[in-house]
Coordinates of C-alpha atoms and ligand atoms in Angstrom, one line a residue:
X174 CA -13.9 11.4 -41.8
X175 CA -11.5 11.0 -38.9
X176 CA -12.1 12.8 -35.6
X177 CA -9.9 15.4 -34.8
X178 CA -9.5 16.4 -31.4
X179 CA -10.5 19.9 -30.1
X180 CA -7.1 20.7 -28.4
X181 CA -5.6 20.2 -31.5
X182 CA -7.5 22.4 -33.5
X183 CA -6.8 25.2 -30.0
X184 CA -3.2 24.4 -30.3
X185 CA -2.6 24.3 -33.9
X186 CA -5.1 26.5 -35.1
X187 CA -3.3 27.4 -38.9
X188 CA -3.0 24.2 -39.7
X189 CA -7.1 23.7 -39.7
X190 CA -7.9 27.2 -41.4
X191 CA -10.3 26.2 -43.8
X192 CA -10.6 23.0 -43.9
X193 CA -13.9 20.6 -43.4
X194 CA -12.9 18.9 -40.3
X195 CA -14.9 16.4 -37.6
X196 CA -15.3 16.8 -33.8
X197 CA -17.1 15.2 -31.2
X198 CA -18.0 15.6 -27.6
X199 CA -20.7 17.0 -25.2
X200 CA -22.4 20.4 -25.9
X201 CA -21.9 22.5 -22.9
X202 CA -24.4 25.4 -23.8
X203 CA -26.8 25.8 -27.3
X204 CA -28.3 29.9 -28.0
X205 CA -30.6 29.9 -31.4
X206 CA -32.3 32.4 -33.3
X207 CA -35.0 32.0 -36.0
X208 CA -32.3 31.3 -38.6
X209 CA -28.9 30.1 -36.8
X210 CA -27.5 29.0 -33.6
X211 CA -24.2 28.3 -31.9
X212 CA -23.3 25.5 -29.6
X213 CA -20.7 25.2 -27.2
X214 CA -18.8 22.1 -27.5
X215 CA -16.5 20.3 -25.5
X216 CA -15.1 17.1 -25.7
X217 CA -12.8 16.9 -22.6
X218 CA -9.4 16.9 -24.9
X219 CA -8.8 20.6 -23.5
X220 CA -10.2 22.7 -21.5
X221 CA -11.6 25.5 -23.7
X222 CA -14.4 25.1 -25.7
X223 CA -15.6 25.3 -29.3
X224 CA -17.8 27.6 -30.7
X225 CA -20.0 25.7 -33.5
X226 CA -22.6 28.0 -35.7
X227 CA -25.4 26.3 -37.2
X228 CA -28.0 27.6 -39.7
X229 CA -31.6 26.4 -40.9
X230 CA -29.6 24.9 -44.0
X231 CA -29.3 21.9 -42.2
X232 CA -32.1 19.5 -42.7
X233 CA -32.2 18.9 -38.4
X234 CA -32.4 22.6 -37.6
X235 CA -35.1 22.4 -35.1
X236 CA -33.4 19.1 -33.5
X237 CA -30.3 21.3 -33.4
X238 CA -32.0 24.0 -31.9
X239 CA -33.8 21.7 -29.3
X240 CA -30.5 20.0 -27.9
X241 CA -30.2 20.0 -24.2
X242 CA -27.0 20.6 -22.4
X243 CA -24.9 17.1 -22.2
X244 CA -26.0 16.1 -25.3
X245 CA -23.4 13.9 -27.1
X246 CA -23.2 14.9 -30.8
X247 CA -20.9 15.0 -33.7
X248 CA -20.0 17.6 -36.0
X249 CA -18.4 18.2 -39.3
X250 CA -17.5 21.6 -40.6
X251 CA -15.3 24.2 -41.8
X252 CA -12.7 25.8 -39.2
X253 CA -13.0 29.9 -39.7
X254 CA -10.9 32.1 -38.0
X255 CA -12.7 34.8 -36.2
X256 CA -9.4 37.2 -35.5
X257 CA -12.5 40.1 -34.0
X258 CA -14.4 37.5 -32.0
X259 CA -13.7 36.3 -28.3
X260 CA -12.5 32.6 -29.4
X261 CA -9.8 32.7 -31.6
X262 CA -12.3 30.0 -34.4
X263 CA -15.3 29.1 -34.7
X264 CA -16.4 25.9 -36.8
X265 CA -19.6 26.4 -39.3
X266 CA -21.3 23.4 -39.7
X267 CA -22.1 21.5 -42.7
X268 CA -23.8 18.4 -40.4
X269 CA -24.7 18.3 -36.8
X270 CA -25.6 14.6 -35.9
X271 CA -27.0 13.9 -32.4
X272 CA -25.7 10.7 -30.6
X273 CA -27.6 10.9 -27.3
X274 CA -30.1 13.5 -26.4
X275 CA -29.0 14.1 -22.4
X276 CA -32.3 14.0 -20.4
X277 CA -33.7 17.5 -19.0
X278 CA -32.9 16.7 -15.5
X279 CA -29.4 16.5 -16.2
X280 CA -27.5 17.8 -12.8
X281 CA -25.3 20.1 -14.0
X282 CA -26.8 23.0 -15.6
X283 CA -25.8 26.4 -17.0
X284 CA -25.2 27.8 -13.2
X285 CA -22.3 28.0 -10.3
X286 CA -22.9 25.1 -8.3
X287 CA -21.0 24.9 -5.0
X288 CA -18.4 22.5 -4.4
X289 CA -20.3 20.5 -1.6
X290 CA -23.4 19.8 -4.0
X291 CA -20.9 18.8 -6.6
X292 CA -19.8 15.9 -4.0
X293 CA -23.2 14.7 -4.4
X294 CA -22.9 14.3 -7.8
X295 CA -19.3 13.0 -8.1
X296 CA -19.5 10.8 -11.0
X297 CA -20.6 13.9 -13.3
X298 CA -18.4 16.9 -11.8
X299 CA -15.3 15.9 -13.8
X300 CA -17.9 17.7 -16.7
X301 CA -17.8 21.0 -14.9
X302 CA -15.1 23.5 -15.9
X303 CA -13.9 23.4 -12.1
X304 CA -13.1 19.2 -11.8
X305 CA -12.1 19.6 -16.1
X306 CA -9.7 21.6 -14.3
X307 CA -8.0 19.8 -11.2
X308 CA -8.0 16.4 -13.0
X309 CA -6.4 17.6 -15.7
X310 CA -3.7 19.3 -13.3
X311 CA -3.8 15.8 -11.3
X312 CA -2.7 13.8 -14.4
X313 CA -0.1 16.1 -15.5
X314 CA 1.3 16.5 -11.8
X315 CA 1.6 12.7 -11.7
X316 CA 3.4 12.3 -14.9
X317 CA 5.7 14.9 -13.7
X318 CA 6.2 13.4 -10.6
X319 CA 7.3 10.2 -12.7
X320 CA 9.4 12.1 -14.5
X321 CA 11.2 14.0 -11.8
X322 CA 12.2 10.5 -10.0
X323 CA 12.8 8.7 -13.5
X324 CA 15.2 11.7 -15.2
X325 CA 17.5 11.6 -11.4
X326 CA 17.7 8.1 -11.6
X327 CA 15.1 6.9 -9.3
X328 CA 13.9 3.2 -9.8
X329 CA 10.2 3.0 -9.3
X330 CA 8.9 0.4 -6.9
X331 CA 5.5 -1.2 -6.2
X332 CA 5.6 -1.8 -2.7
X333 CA 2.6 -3.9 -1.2
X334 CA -1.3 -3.2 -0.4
X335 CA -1.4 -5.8 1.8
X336 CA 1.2 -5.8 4.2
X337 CA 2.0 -6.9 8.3
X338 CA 4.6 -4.2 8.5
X339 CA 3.9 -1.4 10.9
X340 CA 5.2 1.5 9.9
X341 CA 3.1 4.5 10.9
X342 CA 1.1 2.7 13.4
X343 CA -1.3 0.1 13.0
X344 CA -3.9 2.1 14.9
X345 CA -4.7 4.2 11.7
X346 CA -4.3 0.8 9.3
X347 CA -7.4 -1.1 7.7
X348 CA -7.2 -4.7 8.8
X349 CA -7.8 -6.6 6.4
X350 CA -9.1 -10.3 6.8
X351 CA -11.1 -13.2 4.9
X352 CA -12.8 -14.4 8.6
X353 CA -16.7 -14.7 9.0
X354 CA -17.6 -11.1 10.4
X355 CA -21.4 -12.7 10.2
X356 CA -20.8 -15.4 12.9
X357 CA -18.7 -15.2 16.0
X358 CA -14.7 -15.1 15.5
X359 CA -12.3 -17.9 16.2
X360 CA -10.8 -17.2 19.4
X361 CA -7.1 -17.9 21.1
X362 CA -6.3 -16.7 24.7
X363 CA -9.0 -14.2 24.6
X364 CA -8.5 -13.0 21.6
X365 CA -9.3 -13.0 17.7
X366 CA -7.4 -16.6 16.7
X367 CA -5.6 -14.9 13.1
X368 CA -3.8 -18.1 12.5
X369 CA -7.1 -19.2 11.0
X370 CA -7.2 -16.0 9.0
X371 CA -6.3 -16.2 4.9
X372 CA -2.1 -15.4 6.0
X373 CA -2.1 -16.8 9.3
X374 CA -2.2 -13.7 10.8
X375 CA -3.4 -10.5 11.4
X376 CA -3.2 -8.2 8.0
X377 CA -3.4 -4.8 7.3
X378 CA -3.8 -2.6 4.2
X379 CA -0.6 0.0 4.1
X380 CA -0.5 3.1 5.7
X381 CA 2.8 3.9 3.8
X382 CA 5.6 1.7 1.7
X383 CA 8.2 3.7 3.3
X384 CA 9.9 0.5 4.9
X385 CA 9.7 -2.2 1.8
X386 CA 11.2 1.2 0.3
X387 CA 14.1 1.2 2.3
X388 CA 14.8 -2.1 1.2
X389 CA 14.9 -1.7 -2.3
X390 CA 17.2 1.7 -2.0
X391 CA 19.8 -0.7 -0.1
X392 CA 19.9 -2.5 -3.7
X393 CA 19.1 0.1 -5.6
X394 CA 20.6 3.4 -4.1
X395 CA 17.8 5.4 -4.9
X396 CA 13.9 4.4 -5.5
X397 CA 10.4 6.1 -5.3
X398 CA 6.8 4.8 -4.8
X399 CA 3.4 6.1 -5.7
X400 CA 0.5 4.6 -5.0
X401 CA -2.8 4.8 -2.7
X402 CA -2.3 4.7 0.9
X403 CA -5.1 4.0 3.5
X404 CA -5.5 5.1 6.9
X405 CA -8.4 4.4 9.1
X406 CA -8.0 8.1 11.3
X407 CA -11.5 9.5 11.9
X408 CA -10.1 12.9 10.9
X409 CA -12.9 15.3 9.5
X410 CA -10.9 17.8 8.3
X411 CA -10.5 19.7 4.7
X412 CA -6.6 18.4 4.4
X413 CA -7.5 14.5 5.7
X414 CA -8.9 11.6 3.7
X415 CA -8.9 7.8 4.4
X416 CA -7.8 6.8 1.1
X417 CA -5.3 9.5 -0.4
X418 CA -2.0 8.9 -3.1
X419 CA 1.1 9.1 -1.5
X420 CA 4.8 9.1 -3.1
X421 CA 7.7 8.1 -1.1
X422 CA 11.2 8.6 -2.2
X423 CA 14.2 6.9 -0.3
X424 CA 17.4 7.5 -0.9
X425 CA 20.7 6.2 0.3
X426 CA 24.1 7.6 1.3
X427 CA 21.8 11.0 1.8
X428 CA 21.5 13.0 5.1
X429 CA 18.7 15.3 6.5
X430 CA 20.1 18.8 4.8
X431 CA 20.7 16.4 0.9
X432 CA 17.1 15.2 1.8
X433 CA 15.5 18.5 1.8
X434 CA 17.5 19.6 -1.4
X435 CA 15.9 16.9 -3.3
X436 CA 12.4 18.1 -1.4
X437 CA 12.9 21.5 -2.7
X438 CA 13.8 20.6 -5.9
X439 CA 11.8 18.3 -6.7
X440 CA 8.5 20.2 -5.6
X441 CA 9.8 23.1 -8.1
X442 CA 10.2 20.8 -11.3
X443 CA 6.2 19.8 -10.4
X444 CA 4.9 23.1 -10.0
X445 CA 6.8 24.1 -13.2
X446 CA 5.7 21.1 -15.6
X447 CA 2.4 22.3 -14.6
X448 CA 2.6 25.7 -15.0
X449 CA 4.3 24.8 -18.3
X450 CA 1.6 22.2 -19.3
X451 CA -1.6 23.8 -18.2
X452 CA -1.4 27.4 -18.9
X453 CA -6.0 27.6 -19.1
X454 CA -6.1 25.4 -16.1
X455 CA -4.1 27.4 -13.9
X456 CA -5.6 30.8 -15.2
X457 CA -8.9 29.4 -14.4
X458 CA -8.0 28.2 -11.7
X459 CA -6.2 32.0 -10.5
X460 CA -9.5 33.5 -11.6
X461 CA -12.2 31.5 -9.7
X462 CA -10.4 29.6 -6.9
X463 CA -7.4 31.4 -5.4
X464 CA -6.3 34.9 -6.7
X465 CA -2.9 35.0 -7.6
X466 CA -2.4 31.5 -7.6
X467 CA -0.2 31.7 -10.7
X468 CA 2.4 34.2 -9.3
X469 CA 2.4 32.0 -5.8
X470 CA 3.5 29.2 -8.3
X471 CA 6.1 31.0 -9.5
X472 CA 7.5 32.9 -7.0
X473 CA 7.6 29.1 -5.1
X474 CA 9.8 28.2 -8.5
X475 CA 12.6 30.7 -7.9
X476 CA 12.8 31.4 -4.3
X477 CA 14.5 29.1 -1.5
X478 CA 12.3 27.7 0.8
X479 CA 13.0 28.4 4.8
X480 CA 14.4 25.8 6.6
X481 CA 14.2 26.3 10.4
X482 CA 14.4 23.7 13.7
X483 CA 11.1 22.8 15.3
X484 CA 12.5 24.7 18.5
X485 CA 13.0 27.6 16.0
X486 CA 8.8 27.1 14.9
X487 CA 7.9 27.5 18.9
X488 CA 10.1 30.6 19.6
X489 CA 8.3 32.5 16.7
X490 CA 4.8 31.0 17.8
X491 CA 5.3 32.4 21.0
X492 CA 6.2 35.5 20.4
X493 CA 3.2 36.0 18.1
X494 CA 0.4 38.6 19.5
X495 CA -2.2 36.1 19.2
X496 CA -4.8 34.4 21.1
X497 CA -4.2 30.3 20.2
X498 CA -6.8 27.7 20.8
X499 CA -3.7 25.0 21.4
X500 CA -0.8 26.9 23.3
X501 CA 2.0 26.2 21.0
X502 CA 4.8 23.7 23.1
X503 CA 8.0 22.8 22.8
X504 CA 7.5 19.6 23.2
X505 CA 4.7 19.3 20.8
X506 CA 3.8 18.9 17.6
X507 CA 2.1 21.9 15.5
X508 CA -1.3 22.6 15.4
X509 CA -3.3 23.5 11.9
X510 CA -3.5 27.3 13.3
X511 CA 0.4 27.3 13.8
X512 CA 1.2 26.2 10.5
X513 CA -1.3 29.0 8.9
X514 CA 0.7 31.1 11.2
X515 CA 4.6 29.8 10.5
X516 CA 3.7 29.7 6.5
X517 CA 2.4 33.2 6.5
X518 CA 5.1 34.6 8.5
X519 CA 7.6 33.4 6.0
X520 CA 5.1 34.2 2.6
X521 CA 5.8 30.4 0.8
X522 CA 7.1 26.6 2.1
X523 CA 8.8 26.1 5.7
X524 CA 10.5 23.2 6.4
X525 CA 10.6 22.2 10.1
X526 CA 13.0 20.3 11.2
X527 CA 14.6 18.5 14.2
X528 CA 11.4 17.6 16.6
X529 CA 10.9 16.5 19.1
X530 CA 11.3 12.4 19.3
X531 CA 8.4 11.6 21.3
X532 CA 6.2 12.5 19.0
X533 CA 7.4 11.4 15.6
X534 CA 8.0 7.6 14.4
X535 CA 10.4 5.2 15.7
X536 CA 12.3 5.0 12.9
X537 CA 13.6 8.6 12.7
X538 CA 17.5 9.2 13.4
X539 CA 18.3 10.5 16.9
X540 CA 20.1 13.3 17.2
X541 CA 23.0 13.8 19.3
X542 CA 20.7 15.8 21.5
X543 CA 19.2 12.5 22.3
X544 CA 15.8 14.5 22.8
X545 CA 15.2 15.5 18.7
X546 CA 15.5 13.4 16.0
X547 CA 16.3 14.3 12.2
X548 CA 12.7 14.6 10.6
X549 CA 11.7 17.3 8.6
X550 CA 8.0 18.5 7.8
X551 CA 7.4 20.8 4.8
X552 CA 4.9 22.9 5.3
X553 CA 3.0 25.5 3.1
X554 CA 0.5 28.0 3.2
X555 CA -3.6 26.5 2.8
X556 CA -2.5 22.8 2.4
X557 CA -0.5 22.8 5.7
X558 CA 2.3 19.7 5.9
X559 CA 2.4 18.2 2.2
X560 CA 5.7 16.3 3.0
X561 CA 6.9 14.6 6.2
X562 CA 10.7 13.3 6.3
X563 CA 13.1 12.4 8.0
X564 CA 17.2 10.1 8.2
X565 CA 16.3 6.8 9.3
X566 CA 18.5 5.4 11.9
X567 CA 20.3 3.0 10.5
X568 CA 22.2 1.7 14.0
X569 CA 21.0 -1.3 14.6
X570 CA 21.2 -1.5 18.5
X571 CA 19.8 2.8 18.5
X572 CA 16.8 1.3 16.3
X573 CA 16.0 -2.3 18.2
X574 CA 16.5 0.0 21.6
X575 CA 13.9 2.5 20.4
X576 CA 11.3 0.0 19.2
X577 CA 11.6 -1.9 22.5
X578 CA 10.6 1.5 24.1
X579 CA 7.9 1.7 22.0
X580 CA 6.8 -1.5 22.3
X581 CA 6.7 -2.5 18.2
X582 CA 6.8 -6.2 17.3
X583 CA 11.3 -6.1 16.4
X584 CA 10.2 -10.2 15.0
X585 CA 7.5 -9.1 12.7
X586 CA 9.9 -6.3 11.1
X587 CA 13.2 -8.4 11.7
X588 CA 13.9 -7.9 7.5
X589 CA 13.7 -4.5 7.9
X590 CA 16.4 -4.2 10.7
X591 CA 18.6 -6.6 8.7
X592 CA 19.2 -4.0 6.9
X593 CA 21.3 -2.4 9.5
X594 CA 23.2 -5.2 9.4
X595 CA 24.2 -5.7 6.1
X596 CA 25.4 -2.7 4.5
X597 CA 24.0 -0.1 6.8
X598 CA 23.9 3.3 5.2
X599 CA 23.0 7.0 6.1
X600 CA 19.5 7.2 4.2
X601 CA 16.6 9.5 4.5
X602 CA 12.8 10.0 2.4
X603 CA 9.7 11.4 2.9
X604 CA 6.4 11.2 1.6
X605 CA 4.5 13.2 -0.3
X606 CA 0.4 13.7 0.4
X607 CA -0.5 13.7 -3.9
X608 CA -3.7 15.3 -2.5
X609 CA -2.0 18.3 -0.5
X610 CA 0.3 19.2 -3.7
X611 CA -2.5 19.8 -5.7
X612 CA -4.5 21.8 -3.0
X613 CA -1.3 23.7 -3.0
X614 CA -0.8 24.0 -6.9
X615 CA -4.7 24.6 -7.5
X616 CA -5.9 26.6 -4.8
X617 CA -8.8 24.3 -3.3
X618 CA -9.3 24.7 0.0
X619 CA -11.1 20.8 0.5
X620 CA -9.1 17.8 -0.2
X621 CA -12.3 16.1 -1.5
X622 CA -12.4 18.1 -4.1
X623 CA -8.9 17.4 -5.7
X624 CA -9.4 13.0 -5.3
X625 CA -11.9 11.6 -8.0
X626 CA -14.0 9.8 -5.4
X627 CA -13.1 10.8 -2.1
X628 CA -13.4 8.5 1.0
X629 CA -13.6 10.3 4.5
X630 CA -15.1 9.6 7.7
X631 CA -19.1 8.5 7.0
X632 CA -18.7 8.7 3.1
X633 CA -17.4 5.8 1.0
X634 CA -20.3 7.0 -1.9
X635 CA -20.3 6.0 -5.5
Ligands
4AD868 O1 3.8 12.3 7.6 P1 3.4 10.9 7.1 O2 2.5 10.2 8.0 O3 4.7 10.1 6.8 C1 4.8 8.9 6.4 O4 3.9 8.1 6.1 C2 6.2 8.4 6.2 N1 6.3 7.0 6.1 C3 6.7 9.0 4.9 C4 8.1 8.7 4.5 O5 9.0 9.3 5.2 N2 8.4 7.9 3.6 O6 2.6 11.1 5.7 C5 3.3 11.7 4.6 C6 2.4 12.7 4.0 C7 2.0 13.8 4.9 O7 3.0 14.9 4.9 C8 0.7 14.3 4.2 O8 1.1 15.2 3.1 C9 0.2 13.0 3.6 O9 1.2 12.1 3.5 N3 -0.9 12.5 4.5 C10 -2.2 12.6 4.2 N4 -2.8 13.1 3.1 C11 -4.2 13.0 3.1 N5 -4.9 12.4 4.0 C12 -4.3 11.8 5.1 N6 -5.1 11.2 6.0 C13 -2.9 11.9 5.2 N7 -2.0 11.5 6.1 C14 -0.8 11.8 5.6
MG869 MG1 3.6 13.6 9.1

């Protein structure tokens, strides 16, 4: 008999009543008496379970009864629905066959287990009702997210791992190389020789395709990447990781005020696939991780979002009747406590815009102030900045000038200023931290809880 999966049977219930079906998955919890027994069965299709009664009918009754939670096992049975019970159908079993018997010390057990021992055991948590949850909420966020970009017209791009191309800074890139680390490096002038390295120079892993993206927009008008992005920061915080998914749209002929229409709208077509697509999820998720998560999502979904200059930020920061750890500056960027703040004063996302140029990235647009420049942080409340904009200057002599100051290698990215030279345009992107949307769409307050295997400072297990 063919397998029929266990969503199906949740989602089209009618179309089952009666009928001798087949399921298979893990058993999540087994109760017996002297004469029957249910199981709990899940087989990671959706996230509710099945309810499966058994009787002493059935020649393995006592290896039914004896089945530990994890166990892999198959069942065939009639679908009966149970319109007085809690599940909506339960399945009464004509045959029960057992596939793997999981071992007693299997980790996860009928308890709460907090979210720091289920690190420890991070090749088994996507079992538990919790990690069901968020990576079933991560996959349908990324498809959306693909969907968004593809149904507005967005070409996708593939833009390298392994790149030379600054863009960030190469202070928080992974270098990447093929040299001996076991025996002493060839040396030039003091210093590592790279021309004997496998491209003849020094390499990095990417920090962000944001400027091979800018390329392909000048052909393309409008494209998007999505991809994993690596940054060697030692940040121990709950919103940083060294390996974390990041999509960046660029878009041409588009200004700073276009660019945070497409922000806006674009975070409220995710938010409402998933709300759409993972009604249990999210209700679990509302129940055990963040109360009222649900109306957050979709209040976010019909309000405007507050857009607001950096200068703006600092005014309300000061004012505030509150003791700060970091005085909030004009000058200076904002701190994790004066984002809490800003989000919560406004009750959903902030943009920031216009800061201050010396400490954002060479490539922003100056502003005719000649002291801001046209980037634009969107923050919200828990997660903190999930996107980070801005125009790109696209004069050529403004952009040379401003690297020179900054002292960035203008040879090594000399195809990326060509493109202020052929066909310059007024463009803008941003970049979206995957792992901070779905903090913000699930309620978990630890990024390492919402990446399948995270990698942070001192832990690069399993
Ligand atoms: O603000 P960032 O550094 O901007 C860029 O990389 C630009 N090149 C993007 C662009 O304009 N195309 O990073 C963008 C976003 C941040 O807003 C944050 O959400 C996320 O990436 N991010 C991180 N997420 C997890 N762990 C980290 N260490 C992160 N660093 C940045
Ligand atoms: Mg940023």
């Amino acid at each position: 008999m063919e397998t029929t999966i266990i969503k199906d049977l949740f989602r089209n219930t009618t179309n089952y009543e009666n009928q001798e079906i087949k399921i298979e998955g893990w058993v999540r919890t087994v109760r017996d008496s002297k004469t029957f027994g249910f199981i709990e069965l899940n087989d990671g299709s959706f996230f509710n379970n099945v309810q499966v009664v058994f009787n002493n009918n059935l020649s393995n009754f006592d290896e039914i009864c004896k089945l530990t939670i994890g166990s892999s096992i198959a069942v065939t049975g009639k679908l009966i629905i149970t319109p007085d019970a809690k599940q909506p159908f339960e399945i009464q079993a004509t045959s029960v066959t057992v596939d793997n018997l999981s071992s007693q010390d299997y980790p996860l057990q009928k308890k709460r287990h907090t979210f720091e021992y289920l690190r420890t055991v991070a090749h088994l948590r996507p079992r538990t009702n919790t990690f069901n949850a968020i990576f079933r909420i991560r996959s349908v966020a990324a498809f959306a997210i693909h969907e968004y970009f593809q149904n507005n017209g967005y070409v996708y791009l593939n833009s390298p791992i392994i790149t030379c191309a600054d863009c960030e800074g190469s202070a928080e890139m992974f270098k990447l190389t093929t040299l001996d680390l076991d025996k002493p490096l060839p040396q030039k002038d003091g210093q590592t020789d790279f021309t004997q390295d496998i491209f003849g120079k020094k390499a990095f892993i990417t920090g962000s395709g944001q400027l091979h993206g800018e390329t392909f927009a000048h052909a393309f008008g409008k494209i998007y990447t999505f991809g994993p992005t690596l940054r060697s920061e030692n940040s121990n915080t709950k919103t940083h990781a060294n390996e974390f998914w990041m999509v960046e749209p660029e878009i041409c002929f588009c200004d700073l005020e276009q660019l945070m229409d497409i922000e806006e709208d674009f975070l409220k077509y995710v938010v409402k696939v998933v709300l759409e697509k993972c009604p249990e999820e999210l209700e679990f998720c509302d129940k055990f991780i963040e109360n009222g998560l649900i109306e957050k999502l979709k209040k976010v979904c019909n309000s405007s979002f507050t857009r607001l200059d950096h200068k703006e930020a600092i005014d309300i920061l000061k004012k505030a009747d509150k003791e700060w750890e970091f005085q909030p500056e004009y000058g200076e960027d904002l701190a994790k406590e004066h984002e809490k703040y800003i989000t919560e004063y406004f009750n959903g996302p902030v943009f920031v815009k216009n800061w201050p140029k010396d400490i954002k990235a060479f490539y922003m647009k100056l502003n005719p102030d000649e002291k801001t420049v046209a980037a634009v942080d969107l923050e919200v409340p828990g997660a903190g900045e999930i996107m980070g904009g801005s125009q790109r200057e696209e004069d050529y002599d403004k952009l040379v000038n401003r690297m020179k100051e900054l002292g960035i290698d203008t040879e090594e990215l000399d195809w990326y200023l060509q493109l202020r030279k052929f066909g310059s345009t007024v463009h803008s992107g941003f970049g979206l931290g995957f792992e901070r949307l779905l903090m913000y769409i699930t309620g978990m307050q630890n990024i390492r809880d919402v990446i399948p295997f995270p990698r942070t400072p001192g832990n690069c297990d399993f």
